[in-house]
Structure formats: C-alpha cells, structure tokens
C-alpha positions as protocol buffer text, in pm:
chain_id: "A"
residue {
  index: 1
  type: UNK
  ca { x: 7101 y: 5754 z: 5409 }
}
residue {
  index: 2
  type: UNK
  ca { x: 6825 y: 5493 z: 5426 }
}
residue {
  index: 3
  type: UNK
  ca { x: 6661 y: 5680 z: 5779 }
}
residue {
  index: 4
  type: UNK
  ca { x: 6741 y: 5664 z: 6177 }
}
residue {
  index: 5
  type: UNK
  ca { x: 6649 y: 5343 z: 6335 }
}
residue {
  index: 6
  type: UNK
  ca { x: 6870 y: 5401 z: 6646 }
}
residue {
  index: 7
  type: UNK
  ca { x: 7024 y: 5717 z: 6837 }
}
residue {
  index: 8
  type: UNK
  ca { x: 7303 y: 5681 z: 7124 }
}
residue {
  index: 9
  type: UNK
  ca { x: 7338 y: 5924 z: 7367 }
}
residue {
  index: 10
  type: UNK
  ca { x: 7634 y: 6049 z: 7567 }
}
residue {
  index: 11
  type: UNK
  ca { x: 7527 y: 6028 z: 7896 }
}
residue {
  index: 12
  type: UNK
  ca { x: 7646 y: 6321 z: 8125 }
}
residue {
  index: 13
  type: UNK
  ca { x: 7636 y: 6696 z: 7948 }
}
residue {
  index: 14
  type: UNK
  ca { x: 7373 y: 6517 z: 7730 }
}
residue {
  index: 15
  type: UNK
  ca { x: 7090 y: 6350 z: 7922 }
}
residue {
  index: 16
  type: UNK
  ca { x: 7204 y: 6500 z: 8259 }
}
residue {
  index: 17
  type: UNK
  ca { x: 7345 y: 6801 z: 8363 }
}
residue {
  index: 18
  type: UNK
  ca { x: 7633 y: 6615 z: 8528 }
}
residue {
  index: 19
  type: UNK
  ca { x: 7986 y: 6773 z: 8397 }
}
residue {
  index: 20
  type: UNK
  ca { x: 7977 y: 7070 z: 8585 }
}
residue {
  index: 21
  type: UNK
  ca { x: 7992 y: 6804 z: 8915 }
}
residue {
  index: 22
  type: UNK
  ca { x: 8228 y: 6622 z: 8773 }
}
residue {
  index: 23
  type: UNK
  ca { x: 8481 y: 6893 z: 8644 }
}
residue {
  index: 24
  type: UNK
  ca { x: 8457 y: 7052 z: 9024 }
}
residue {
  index: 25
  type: UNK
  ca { x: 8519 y: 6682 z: 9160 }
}
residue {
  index: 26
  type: UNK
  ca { x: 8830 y: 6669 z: 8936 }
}
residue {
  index: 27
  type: UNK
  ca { x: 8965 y: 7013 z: 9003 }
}
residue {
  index: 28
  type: UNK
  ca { x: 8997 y: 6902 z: 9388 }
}
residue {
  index: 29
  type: UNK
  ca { x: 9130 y: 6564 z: 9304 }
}
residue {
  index: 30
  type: UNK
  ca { x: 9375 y: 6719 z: 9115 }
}
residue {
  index: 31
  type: UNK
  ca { x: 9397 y: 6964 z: 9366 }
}
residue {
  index: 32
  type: UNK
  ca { x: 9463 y: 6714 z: 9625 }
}
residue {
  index: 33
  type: UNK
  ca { x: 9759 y: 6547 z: 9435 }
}
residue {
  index: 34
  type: UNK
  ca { x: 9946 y: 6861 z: 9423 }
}
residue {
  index: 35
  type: UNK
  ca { x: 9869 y: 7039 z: 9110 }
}
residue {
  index: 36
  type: UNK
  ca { x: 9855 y: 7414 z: 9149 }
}
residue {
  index: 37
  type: UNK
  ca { x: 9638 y: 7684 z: 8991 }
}
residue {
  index: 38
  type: UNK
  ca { x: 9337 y: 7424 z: 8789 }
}
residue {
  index: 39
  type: UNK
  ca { x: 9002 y: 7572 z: 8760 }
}
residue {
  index: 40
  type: UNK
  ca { x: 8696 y: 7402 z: 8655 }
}
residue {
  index: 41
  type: UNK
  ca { x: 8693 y: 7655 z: 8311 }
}
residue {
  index: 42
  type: UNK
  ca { x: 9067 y: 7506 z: 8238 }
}
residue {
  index: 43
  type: UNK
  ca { x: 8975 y: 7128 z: 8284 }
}
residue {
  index: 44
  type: UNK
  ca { x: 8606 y: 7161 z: 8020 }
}
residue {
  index: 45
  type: UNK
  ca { x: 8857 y: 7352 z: 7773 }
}
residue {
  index: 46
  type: UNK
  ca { x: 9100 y: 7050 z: 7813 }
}
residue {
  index: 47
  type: UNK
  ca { x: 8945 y: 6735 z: 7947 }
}
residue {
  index: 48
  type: UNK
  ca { x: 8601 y: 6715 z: 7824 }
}
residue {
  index: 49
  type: UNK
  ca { x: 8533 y: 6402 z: 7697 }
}
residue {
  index: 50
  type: UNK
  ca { x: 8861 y: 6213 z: 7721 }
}
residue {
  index: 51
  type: UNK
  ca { x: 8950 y: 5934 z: 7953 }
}
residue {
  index: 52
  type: UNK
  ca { x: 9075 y: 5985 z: 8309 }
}
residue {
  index: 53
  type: UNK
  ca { x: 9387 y: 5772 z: 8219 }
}
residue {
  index: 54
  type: UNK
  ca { x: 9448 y: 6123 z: 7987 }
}
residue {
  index: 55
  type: UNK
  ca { x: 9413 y: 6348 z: 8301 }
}
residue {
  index: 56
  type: UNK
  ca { x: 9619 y: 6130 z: 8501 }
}
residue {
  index: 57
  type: UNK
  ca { x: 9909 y: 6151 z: 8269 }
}
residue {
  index: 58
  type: UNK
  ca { x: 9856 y: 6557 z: 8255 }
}
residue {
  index: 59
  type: UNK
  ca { x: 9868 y: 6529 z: 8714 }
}
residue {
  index: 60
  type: UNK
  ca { x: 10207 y: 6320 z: 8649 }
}
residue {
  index: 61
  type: UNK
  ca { x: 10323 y: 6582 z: 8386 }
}
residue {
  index: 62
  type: UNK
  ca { x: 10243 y: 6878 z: 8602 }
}
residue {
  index: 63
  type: UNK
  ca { x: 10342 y: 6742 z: 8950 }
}
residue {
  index: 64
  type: UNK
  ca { x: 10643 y: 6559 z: 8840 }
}
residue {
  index: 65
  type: UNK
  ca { x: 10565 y: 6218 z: 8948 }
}
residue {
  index: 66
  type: UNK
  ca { x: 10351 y: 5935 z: 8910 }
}
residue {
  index: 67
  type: UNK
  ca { x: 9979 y: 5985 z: 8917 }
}
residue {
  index: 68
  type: UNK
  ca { x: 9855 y: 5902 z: 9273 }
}
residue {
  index: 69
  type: UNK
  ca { x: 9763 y: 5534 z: 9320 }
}
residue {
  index: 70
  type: UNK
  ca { x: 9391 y: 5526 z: 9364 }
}
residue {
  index: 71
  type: UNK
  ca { x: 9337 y: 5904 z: 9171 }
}
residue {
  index: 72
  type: UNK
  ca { x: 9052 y: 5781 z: 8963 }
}
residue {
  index: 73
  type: UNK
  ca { x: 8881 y: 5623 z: 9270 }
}
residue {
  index: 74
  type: UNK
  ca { x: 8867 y: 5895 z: 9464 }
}
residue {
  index: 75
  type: UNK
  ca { x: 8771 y: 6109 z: 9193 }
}
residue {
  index: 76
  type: UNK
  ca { x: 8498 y: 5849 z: 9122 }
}
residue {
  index: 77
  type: UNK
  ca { x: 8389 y: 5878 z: 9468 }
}
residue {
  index: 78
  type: UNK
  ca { x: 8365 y: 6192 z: 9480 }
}
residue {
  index: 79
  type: UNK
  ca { x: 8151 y: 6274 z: 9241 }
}
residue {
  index: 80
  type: UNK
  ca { x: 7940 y: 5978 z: 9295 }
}
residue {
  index: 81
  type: UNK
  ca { x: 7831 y: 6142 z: 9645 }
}
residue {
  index: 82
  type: UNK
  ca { x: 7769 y: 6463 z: 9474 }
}
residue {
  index: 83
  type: UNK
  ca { x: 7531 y: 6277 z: 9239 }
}
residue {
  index: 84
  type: UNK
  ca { x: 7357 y: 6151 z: 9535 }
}
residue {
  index: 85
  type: UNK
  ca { x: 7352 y: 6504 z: 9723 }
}
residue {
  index: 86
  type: UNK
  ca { x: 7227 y: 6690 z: 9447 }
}
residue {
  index: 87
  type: UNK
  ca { x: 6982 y: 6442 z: 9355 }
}
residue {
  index: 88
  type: UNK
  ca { x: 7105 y: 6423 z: 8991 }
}
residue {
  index: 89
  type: UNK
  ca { x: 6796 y: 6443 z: 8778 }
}
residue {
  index: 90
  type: UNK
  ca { x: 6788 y: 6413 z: 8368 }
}
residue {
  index: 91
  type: UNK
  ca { x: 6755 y: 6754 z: 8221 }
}
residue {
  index: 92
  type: UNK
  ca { x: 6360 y: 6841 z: 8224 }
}
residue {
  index: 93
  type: UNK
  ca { x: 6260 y: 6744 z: 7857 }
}
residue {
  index: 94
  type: UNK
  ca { x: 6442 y: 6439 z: 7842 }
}
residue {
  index: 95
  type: UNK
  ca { x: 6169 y: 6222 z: 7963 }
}
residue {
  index: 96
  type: UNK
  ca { x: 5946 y: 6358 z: 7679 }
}
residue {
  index: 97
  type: UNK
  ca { x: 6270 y: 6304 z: 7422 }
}
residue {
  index: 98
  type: UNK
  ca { x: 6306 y: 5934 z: 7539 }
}
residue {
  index: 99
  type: UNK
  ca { x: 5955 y: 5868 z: 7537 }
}
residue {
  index: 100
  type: UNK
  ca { x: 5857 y: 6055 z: 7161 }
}
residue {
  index: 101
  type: UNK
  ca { x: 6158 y: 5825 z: 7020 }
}
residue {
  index: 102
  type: UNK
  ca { x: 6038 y: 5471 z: 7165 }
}
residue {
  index: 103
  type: UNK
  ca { x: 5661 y: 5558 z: 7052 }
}
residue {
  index: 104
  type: UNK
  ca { x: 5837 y: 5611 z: 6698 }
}
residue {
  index: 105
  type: UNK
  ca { x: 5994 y: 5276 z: 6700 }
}
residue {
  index: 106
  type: UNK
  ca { x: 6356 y: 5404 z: 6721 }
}
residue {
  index: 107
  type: UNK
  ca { x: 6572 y: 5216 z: 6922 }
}
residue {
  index: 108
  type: UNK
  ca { x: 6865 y: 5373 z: 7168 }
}
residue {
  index: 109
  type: UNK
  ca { x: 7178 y: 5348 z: 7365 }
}
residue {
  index: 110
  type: UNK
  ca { x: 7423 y: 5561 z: 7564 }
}
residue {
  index: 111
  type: UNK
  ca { x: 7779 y: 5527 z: 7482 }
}
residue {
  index: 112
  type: UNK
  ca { x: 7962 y: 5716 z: 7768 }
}
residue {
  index: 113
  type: UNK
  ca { x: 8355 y: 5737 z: 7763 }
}
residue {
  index: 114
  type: UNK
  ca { x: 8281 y: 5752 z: 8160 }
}
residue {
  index: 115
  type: UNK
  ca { x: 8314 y: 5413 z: 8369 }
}
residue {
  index: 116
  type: UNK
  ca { x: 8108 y: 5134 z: 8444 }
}
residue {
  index: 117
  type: UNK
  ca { x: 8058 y: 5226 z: 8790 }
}
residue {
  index: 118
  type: UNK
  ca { x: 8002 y: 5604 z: 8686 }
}
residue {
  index: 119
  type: UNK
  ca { x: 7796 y: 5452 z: 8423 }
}
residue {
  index: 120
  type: UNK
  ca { x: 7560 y: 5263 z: 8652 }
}
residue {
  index: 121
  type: UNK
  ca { x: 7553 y: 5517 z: 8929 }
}
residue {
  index: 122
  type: UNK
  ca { x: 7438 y: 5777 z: 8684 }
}
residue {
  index: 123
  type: UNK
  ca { x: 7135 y: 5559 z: 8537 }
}
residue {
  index: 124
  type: UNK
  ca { x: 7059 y: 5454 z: 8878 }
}
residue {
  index: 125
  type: UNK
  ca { x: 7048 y: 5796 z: 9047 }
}
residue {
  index: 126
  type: UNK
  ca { x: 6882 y: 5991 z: 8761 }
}
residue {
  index: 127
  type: UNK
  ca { x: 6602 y: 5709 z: 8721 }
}
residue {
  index: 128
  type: UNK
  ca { x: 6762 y: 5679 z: 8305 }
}
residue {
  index: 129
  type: UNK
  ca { x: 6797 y: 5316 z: 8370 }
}
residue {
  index: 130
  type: UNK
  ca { x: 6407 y: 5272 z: 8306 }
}
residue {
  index: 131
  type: UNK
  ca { x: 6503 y: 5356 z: 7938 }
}
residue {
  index: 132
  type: UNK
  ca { x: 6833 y: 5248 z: 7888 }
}
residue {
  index: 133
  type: UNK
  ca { x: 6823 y: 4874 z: 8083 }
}
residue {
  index: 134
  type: UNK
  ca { x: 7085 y: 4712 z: 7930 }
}
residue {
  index: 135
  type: UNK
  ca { x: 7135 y: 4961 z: 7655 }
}
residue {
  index: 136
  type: UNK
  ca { x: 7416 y: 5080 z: 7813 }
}
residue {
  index: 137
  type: UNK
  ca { x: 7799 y: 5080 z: 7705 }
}
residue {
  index: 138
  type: UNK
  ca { x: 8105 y: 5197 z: 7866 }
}
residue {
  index: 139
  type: UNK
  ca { x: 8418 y: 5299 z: 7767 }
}
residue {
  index: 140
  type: UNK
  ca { x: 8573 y: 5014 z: 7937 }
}
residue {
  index: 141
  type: UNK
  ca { x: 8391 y: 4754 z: 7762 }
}
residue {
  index: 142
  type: UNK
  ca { x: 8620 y: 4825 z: 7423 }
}
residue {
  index: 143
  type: UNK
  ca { x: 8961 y: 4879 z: 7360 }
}
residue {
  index: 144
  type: UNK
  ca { x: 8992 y: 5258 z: 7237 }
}
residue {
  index: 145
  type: UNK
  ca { x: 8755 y: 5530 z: 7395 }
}
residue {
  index: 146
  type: UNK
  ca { x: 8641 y: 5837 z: 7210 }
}
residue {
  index: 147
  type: UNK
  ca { x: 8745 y: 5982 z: 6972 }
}
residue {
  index: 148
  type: UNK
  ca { x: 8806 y: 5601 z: 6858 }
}
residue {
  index: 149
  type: UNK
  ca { x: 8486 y: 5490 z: 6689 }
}
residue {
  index: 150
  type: UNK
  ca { x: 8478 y: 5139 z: 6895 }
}
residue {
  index: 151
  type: UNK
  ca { x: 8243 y: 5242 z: 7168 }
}
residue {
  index: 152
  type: UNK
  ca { x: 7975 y: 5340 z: 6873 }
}
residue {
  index: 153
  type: UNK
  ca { x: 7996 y: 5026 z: 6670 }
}
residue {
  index: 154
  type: UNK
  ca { x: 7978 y: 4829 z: 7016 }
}
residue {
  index: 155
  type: UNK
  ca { x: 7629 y: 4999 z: 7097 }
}
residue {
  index: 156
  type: UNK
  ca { x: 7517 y: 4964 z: 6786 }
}
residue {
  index: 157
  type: UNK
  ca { x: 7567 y: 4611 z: 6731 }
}
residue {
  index: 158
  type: UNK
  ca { x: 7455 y: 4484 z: 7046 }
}
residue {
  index: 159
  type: UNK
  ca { x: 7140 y: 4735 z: 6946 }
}
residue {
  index: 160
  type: UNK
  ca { x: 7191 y: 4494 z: 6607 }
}
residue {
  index: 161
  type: UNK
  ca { x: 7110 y: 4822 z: 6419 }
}
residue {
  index: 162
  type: UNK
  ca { x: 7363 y: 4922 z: 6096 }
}
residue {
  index: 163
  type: UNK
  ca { x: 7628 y: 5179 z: 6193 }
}
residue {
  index: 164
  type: UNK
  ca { x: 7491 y: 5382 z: 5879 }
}
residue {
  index: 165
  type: UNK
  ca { x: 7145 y: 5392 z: 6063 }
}
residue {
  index: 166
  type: UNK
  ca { x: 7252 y: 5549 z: 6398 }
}
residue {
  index: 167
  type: UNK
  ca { x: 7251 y: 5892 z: 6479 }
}
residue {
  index: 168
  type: UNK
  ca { x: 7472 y: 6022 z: 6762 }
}
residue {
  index: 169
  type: UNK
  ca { x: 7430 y: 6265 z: 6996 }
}
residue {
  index: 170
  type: UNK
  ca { x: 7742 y: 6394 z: 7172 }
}
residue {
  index: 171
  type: UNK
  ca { x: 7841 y: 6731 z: 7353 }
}
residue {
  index: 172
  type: UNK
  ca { x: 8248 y: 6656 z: 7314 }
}
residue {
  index: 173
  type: UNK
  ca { x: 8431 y: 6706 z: 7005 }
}
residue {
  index: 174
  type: UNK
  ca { x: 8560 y: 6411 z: 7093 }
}
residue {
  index: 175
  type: UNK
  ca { x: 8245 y: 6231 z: 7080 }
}
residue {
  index: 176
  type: UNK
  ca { x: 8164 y: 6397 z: 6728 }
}
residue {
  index: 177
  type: UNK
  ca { x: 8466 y: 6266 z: 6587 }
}
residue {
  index: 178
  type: UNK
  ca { x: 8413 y: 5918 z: 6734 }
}
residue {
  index: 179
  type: UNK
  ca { x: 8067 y: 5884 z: 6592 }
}
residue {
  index: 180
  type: UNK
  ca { x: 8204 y: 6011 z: 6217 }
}
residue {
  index: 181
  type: UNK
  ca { x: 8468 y: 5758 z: 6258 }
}
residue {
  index: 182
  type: UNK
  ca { x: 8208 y: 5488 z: 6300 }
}
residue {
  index: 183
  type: UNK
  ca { x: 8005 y: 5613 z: 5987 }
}
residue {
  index: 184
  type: UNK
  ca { x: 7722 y: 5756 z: 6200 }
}
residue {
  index: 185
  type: UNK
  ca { x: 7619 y: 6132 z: 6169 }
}
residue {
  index: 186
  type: UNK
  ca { x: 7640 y: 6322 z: 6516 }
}
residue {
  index: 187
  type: UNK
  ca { x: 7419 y: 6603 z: 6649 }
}
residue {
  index: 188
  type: UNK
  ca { x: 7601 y: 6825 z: 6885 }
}
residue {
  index: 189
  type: UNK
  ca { x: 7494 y: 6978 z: 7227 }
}
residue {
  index: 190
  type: UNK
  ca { x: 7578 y: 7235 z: 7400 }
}
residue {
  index: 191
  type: UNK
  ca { x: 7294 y: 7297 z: 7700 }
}
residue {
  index: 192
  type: UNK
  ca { x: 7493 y: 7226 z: 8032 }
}
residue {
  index: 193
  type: UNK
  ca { x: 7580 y: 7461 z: 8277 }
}
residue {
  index: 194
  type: UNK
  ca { x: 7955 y: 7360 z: 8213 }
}
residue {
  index: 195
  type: UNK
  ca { x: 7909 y: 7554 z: 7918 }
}
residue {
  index: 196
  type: UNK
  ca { x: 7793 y: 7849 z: 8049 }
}
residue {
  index: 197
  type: UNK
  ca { x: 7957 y: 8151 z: 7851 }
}
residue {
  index: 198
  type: UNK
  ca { x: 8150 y: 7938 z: 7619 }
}
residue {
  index: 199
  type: UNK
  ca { x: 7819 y: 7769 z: 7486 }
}
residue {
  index: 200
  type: UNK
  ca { x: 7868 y: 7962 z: 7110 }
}
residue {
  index: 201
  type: UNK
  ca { x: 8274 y: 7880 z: 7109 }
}
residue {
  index: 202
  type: UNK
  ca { x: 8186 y: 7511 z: 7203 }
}
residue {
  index: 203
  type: UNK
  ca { x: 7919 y: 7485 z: 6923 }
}
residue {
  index: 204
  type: UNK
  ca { x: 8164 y: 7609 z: 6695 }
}
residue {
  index: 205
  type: UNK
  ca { x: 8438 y: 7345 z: 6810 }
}
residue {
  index: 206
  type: UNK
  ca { x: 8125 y: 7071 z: 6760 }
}
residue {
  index: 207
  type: UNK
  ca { x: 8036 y: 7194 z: 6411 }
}
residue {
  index: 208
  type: UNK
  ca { x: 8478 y: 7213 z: 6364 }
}
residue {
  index: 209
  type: UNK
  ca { x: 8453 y: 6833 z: 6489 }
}
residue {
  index: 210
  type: UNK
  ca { x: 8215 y: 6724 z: 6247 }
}
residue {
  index: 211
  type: UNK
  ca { x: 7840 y: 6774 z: 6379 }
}
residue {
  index: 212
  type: UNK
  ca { x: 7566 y: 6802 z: 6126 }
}
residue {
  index: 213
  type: UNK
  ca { x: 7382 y: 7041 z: 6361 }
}
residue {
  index: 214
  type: UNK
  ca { x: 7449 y: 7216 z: 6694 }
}
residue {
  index: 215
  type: UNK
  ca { x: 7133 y: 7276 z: 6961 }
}
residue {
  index: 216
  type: UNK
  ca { x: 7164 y: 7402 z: 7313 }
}
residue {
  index: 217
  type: UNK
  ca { x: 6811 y: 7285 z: 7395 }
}
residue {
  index: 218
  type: UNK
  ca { x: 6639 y: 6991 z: 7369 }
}
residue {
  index: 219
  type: UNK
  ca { x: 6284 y: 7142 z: 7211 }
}
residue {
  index: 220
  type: UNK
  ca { x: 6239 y: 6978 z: 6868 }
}
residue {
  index: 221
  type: UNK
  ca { x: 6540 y: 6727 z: 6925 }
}
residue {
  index: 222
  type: UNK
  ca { x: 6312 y: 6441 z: 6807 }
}
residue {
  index: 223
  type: UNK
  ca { x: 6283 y: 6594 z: 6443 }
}
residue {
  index: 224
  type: UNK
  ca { x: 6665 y: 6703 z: 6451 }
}
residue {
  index: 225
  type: UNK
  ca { x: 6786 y: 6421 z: 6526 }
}
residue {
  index: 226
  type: UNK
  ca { x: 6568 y: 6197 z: 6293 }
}
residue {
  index: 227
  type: UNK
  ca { x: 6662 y: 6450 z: 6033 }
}
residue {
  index: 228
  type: UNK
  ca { x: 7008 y: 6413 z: 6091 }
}
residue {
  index: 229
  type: UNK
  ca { x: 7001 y: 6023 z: 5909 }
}
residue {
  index: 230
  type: UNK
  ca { x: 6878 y: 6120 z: 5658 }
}
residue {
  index: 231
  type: UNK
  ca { x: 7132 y: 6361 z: 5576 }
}
C-alpha cells in the first residue's frame, strides 16, 4: 500500500451524531403506516446503513400492502426538523480531525448511502459543508448503494485519487463491506449514542465485515486512519 492520500467519511454515526434521530424518525414513520411493535433498538440491529427503498419493502412485508406513497418523504421530513431542533452539531473533535488531515495534504469526501436532500441538509445544518463543498456524494448519484462498492469509486474519482489510496471510514457493516469491495481499507466506528450498549457487539460485526481497526472515539483518528493505508 503506497500511503493514504484521501479518506471518505460516512456522514451521520460518523461525523455527526445523527442515527439515533433518524432511527426514532423511522420508528414513527413506520409507526404511522401501520406496523406494530418497532423500536428504535430493532431498526439499528436491522436497518443501519441500508437504503430506505430496503425498509420500505420490510413496511410492505409487515403491513401487507404497498409501502405508503410518500413514506420516504415524510420520513425525510421528519428528521430534517429534528436536525434543525436539536441544532445538529459534528461530534466535538471532528473539527480538529478535519482540520489535522487538510494541514497534512490528505484530501476527503463523504459517501453517505443517505439522500441528496438528507445529504445537503446535514452539511448545511452541522456547518460540515465548510469542509466537504462539493466533496460530497450520495447514494443516489450511482446505481447500487452500500454494500455495493459504486458510491466509493464515485468519491474517489471525482477526488481523482486511486481507489488503492483511500481509506474509509464507516460505522455500518454495510459500509465496511462496500469500501473492501472498492479495494479501499475501512476503519470502523462505533461512538454514537445509537450504539449505546451494543457498542462492543457492533465493533465485533465491523471487524466480522472487514474493518482493519475498530475505535469508538475519535482521539488519535488522524494516525489510525493514515495507518490504515498503509496496511
């Protein structure tokens, strides 16, 4: 491995604290379309990472019928105001992270299996898009989300780095197995509240997945993940 020259991020359970938000937002929009007995601990077992399309197919499963018209909307929606009433922040050292990368040269991206307008209202709200203007991708700019490796390759060619030269950071098996696919060695993380008392099982699913190394803080994440290409 010739060294890192670029690292993309997931975006929410990695530079914010935002799946917690959004797994309550999606336990009352499933909820609301007529699915009994869903908890928040249920859906992160289940859901994290994958496309809403997945969750909508689980509601039509469960409910017997379609998926509501408008379900990922609403959801959307949702959450977005809860972004905007919590005053969704990045996690506290992420500033310093972002910053100690850029003064070493190393270029970055987020590659979020969220949406574009998800996508946007995240960077916009947390004050990320001072680091990541136009350096960030979306799940529906490629054919195949996570665990596909398309979303990777996307970022890091419009980055015009070499797959073999980007490190990943992910808190979703999913996302681990996406980044291996695309030839990129993936860092797990497993800080969010989301995670709170399944933080060790969740590392283990990450290191299960494929991740070179598992953190649930962000002290020294520089140096791990600039170790991690050169693995």
């Amino acid at each position: 491995m010739p060294g890192t020259r670029a690292v993309i991020f997931d975006l929410d359970g990695c530079l914010v604290d935002s799946e917690i938000f959004s797994l309550q937002a999606l336990a009352a929009e499933m909820q609301a379309a007529g699915v009994q007995d869903v908890s928040v601990a249920e859906l992160g077992r289940r859901f994290l990472g994958v496309s809403l399309s997945v969750v909508c197919g689980d509601v039509a499963e469960r409910t017997g019928r379609p998926c509501p018209e408008g379900f990922a909307d609403r959801f959307e929606t949702r959450l977005i105001e809860t972004f905007h009433q919590q005053r969704l922040r990045p996690y506290d050292a992420v500033p310093h992270l972002l910053d100690m990368l850029q003064e070493r040269g190393i270029a970055m991206a987020i590659a979020t299996g969220g949406s574009l307008r998800r996508m946007r209202a995240t960077l916009e709200i947390s004050g990320l898009d001072r680091w990541f203007r136009n350096r960030a991708f979306s799940a529906d700019q490629v054919e195949h989300g996570k665990p596909a490796p398309d979303l990777f390759l996307f970022a890091a060619a419009q980055l015009g780095v070499d797959p073999e030269r980007c490190v990943v950071m992910e808190d979703s098996p999913h996302g681990i197995k996406g980044a291996l696919a695309a030839g990129m060695p993936a860092v797990g993380f497993t800080g969010g509240a989301h995670l709170e008392g399944i933080r060790q099982d969740h590392g283990e699913k990450l290191y299960g997945a494929g991740a070179v190394v598992v953190r649930d803080d962000l002290d020294g994440m520089v140096d791990t993940l600039l170790k991690a290409g050169c693995i």
